[in-house]
Amino acid sequence: MAELDVFLQSFGSLSLFGALLVLLLVLFIFSSSFGSEKPRNEPPGPTPLPLIGNLLQIDMWNRHKSLQKFYKKYGSVFTIYMGPKKMVVLAGYKTVKEALVNYADEFGERHPALTVRNSKKDHGVLWSNGDSWKEMRRFSLINLRDYGMGKKACEDKIIEESFYLSEELKKFKGEPCDPSQLLTNAVSNIISSMVYGSRFDYEDPEFIALIDRMSRSIKLMATPSMQFYNVLPAIGKWFSGAQKEFQKLQVLLREYNLKVFRQLRETLNPHMCRGFVDAFFVRQQQQLKESGVIDRHYNDANLEETVKHLFGAGTETTATTLRWILLFMIKYPKIQDQIQEEISRVVGSRKLQYEDRNNLPFTNAVIHETQRLANVFPMSVPHRTSKDVTFQGYFIEKGTVVIPLLGSVLYDETEWEKPHSFHPAHFLDKDGKFVKRDAFMPFSAGRRVCLGEGLARMELFLFFTTLLQNFRLTPPPGVSEDDLDLTPQLLPPLSPQPYKLCIVPRT
Ligand code: HEM
């Protein structure tokens, strides 16, 4: 892996690395952005050094933790410099909500990282802006809805996939196993059904490669060396192992998608779309028939990127949350008892439906509490201001990168009674009824709110409840509940440390 990551890991304090950079900055000092006049009244923050900004004060392996510390010191709107790049961080429920919802337009643009800018920043739905983003987001939402999201058809797909997942889990015969890969396969198959119109066998080598490449790309994007490259490419390019690997994976993912698109195009029946890709082709053809030209947004690059973003954003996040919830179940067996009692009492042995969540308040609360405490995306995806804005008395100029610190919302001490504990009662009233909480924001809010929220919620509910209806989960023999570590792995999406559990069929 990237030389720089290893280097940074060995020198956690960054001190040696810092010394090297401080020397280098003498050469760059006059060309850095610090020479320019700063607008008055911009949000406070730690004093930056020329060129490297606050890099020495930020733990690049644990960026959200460092930002959380700055939040305590500088308040809920503060400035940091990642290298020469100025960023404004928004923290705490009230501030994040006010910015993303009340100032939705001003804070609603995306800032594509350099790695993405190098390729197709204007395409797809995750990194794009303007009319193209609007059109792709609208088309994705409509079509994912048509091909399942939030509908009975999707529910059936997830229930069917839960069956395949259960069959695979049974093969372990109650012996200790790590369920991570199987959970990822199951979640990925839901997106695959909706996008391509079909699922894969778990053993299919193409499927395994596809998932592997996607997970690896997401991991690479979060590594310190890639982050470093994004803010200081002139230096970062010398440590470009991760960047090169990322680009290679993108090529392979592209080749695979182009192959699938070719097959789907050859077998397309415009009257019976199998999924999102077919719908995209039909839209292209219709446009061509009606006006003789393809709508400029419905081009192949937008198809490629949107499909990649739906897979990328939709798989790891949901699978990671499922990994957390199974860990919480073996860590807190009494909570598992309560859920199983509730499911047996309300649903019995019939198949679970999504609407059952309304009658399973405790189970629903546990799923919400898992998302809150797991805090899978603590820094969301970077936003950017679309115009100059005065926010909470501070001036933030157009084009500033904005980080909504979602972790500070999910752990906001003024909103949650026990912010750092697993406490499902956060989502229950005194009569045990489920209550929504405004500060529950794992999917973010506003214009760029997660496009797959409805799908993710349905998947989490149906996969989790079907598993608990059919299996008892326990730690491996010799491992006590106290031994189970809840410290997340470094780098988002924050997943639990690898663990094993026994999955025993309930009789
Ligand atoms: C537990 C599961 C999930 C979590 C926690 C999650 C969280 C998020 C977050 C925090 C964002 C950034 C929002 C912002 O910038 O303000 C996001 C964006 C996005 N998510 Fe999800 N997500 C999940 C599942 C999914 C699924 C299943 C899909 C696929 C359908 C998906 C597709 C997307 C897309 C396409 C975006 C970019 C939206 C845009 O920029 O307009 N996500 N998600």
Short mmCIF file of C-alpha atoms in Angstrom, two decimals, residues 3 7 27 51 60 138 153 157 169 188 278 282 298 363 407 428:
data_model
loop_
_atom_site.label_atom_id
_atom_site.label_comp_id
_atom_site.label_asym_id
_atom_site.label_seq_id
_atom_site.Cartn_x
_atom_site.Cartn_y
_atom_site.Cartn_z
CA GLU A 3 4.31 4.37 1.10
CA PHE A 7 5.20 6.41 6.81
CA LEU A 27 10.42 27.28 -0.84
CA LEU A 51 1.48 25.67 2.79
CA MET A 60 -4.94 12.16 9.36
CA ARG A 138 -34.01 13.26 -10.22
CA ALA A 153 -40.97 -5.08 -5.39
CA LYS A 157 -36.07 -8.57 -3.42
CA LEU A 169 -24.93 -18.44 7.15
CA SER A 188 -24.63 -5.33 -3.15
CA ASP A 278 -32.42 -0.12 -19.23
CA VAL A 282 -34.88 3.97 -23.19
CA TYR A 298 -28.26 11.45 -20.93
CA THR A 363 -36.52 -3.28 17.21
CA GLY A 407 -20.63 12.74 14.09
CA LEU A 428 -38.60 5.36 22.77
#
